Coordinates of C-alpha atoms in Angstrom, one line a residue:
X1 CA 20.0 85.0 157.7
X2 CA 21.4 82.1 160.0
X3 CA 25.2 81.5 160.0
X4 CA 26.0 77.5 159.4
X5 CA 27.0 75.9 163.0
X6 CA 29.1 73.3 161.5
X7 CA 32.6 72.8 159.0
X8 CA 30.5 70.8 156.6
X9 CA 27.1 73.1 157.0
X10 CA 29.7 76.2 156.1
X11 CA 31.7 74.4 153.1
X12 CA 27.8 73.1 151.8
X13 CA 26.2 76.7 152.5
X14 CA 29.1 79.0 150.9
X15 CA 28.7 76.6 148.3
X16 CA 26.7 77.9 146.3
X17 CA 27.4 81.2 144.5
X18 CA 23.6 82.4 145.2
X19 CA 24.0 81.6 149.1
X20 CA 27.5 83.7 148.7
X21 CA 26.0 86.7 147.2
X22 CA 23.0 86.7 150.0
X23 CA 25.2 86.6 152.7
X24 CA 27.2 89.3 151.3
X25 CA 24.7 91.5 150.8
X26 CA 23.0 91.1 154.5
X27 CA 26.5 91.2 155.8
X28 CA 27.3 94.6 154.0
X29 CA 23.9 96.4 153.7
X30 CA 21.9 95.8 157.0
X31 CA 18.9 97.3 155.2
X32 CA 19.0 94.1 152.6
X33 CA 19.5 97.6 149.3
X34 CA 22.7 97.1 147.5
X35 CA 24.4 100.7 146.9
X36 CA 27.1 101.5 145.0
X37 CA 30.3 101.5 146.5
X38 CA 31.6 104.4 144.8
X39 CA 28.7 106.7 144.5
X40 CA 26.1 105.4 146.9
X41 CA 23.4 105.1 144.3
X42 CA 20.6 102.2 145.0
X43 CA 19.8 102.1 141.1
X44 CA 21.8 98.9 140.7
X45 CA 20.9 95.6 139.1
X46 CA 22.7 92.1 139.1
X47 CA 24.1 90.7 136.3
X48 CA 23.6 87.0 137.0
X49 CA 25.8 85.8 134.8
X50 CA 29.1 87.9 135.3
X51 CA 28.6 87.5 138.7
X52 CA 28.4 91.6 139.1
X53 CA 26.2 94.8 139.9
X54 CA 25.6 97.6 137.3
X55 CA 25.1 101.0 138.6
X56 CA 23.6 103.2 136.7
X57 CA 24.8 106.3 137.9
X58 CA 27.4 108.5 135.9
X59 CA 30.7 107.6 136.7
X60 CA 33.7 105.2 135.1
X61 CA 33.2 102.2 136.8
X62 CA 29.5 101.3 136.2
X63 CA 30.3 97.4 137.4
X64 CA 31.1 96.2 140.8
X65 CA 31.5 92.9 142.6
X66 CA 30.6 91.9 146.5
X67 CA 34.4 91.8 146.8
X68 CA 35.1 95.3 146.7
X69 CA 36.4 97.4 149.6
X70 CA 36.4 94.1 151.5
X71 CA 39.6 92.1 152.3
X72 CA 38.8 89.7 149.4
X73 CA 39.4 92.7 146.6
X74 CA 42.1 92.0 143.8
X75 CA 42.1 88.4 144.7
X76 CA 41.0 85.7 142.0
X77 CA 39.7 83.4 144.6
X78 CA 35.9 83.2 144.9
X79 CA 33.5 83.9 147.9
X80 CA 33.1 80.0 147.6
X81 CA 36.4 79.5 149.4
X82 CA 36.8 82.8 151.1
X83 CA 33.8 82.8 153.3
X84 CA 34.5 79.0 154.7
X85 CA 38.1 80.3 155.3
X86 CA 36.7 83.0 157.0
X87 CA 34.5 80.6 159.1
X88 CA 37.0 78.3 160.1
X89 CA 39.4 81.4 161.2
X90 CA 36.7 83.1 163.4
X91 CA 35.2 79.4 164.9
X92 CA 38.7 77.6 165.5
X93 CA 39.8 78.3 169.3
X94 CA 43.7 78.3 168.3
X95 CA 43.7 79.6 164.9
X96 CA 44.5 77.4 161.9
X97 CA 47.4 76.6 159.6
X98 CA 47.8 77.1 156.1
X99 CA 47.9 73.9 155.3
X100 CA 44.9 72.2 157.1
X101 CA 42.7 75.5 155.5
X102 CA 44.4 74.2 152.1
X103 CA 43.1 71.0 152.8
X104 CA 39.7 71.7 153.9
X105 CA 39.3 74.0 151.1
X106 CA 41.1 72.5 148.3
X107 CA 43.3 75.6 147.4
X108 CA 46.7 75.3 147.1
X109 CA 49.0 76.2 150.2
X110 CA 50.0 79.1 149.2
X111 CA 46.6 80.6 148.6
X112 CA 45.7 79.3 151.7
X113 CA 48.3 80.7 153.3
X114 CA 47.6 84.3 151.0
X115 CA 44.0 83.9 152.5
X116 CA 44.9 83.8 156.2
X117 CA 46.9 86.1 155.9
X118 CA 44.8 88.6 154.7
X119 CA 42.2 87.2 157.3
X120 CA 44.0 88.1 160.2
X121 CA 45.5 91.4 159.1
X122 CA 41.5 92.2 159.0
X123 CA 40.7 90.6 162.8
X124 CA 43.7 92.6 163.4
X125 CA 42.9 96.1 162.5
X126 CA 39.2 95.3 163.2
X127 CA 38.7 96.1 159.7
X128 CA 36.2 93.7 159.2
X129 CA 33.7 96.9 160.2
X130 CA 34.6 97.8 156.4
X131 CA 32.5 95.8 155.0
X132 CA 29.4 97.5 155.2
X133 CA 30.5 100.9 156.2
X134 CA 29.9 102.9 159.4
X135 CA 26.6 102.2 160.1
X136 CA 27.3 98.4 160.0
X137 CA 26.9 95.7 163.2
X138 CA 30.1 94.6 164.2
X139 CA 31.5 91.4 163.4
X140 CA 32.1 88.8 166.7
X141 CA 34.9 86.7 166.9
X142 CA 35.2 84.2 170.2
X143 CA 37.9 82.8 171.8
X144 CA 40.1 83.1 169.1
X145 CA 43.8 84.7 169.9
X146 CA 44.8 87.6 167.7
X147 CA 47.8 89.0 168.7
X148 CA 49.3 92.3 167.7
X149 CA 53.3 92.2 166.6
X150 CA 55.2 92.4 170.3
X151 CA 58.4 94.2 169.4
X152 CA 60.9 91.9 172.3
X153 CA 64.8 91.5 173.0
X154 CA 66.9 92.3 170.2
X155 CA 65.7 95.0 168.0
X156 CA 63.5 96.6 170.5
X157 CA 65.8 97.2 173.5
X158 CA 68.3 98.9 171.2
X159 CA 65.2 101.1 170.7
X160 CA 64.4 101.6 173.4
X161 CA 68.1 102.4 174.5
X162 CA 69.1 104.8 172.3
X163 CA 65.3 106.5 171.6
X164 CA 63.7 106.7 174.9
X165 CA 60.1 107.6 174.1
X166 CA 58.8 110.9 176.0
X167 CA 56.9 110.5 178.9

């Protein structure tokens, strides 16, 4: 499945809820087979108009959605906006702010802001591998700065100070 190359390809692709659910699935399952996430089965069908999977195997939560074990899980918003937000994060050089991806988007600020967030806690802790599991490809991100919290001054000489780390 091609990626879009441009802002307005991305916003018109992720779109549509169909496009969404494709990309998630090649993005998750290399093999194209949607399992369950919480026992692995492949007997699963869509449900086309809730928008979720039905496993069939015996267990208490026979229905799923894309969104789970991903960073988008217990969030209202729909792929429709997370995916683009997720585009513009990994294809802008400096990063973006809250309030250009709320504009762009048409979420509020703060769920912009909520989104990004969550965004770059998962280009942080590389947890973007999640998303399909350990046999998945690894997601690239270029030229994009992601820095991890830099304890400085203050705080972290006092630290250092008084608890000497062993060495």
């Amino acid at each position: 499945m091609e990626s879009p190359k441009t802002l307005q390809a991305a916003i018109q692709f992720f779109s549509d809820a169909e496009n969404c659910r494709q990309f998630m699935v090649a993005v998750r399952w290399l093999d194209g087979k949607v399992r369950c996430p919480y026992c692995d089965s492949e007997k699963v069908t869509y449900l086309a108009k809730a928008k979720l999977y039905r496993c069939y195997g015996d267990h208490p939560k026979q229905k799923f959605s894309l969104k789970i074990g991903t960073v988008f899980e217990d969030s209202p918003i729909p792929l429709e906006k997370w995916l683009p937000a997720v585009w513009l994060m990994v294809n802008c050089k400096n990063g973006i702010s809250s309030y250009e991806l709320h504009r762009a988007l048409g979420v509020t600020q703060k769920s912009a802001w909520f989104m990004l967030h969550r965004i770059r806690l998962a280009i942080q802790s590389k947890s973007f591998v999640k998303l399909g599991g350990p046999d998945s490809a690894p997601i690239e991100v270029d030229e994009m700065p992601v820095r991890p919290h830099i304890e400085t001054g203050g705080m972290a000489q006092l630290k250092r100070k008084f608890h000497p780390s062993p060495s």
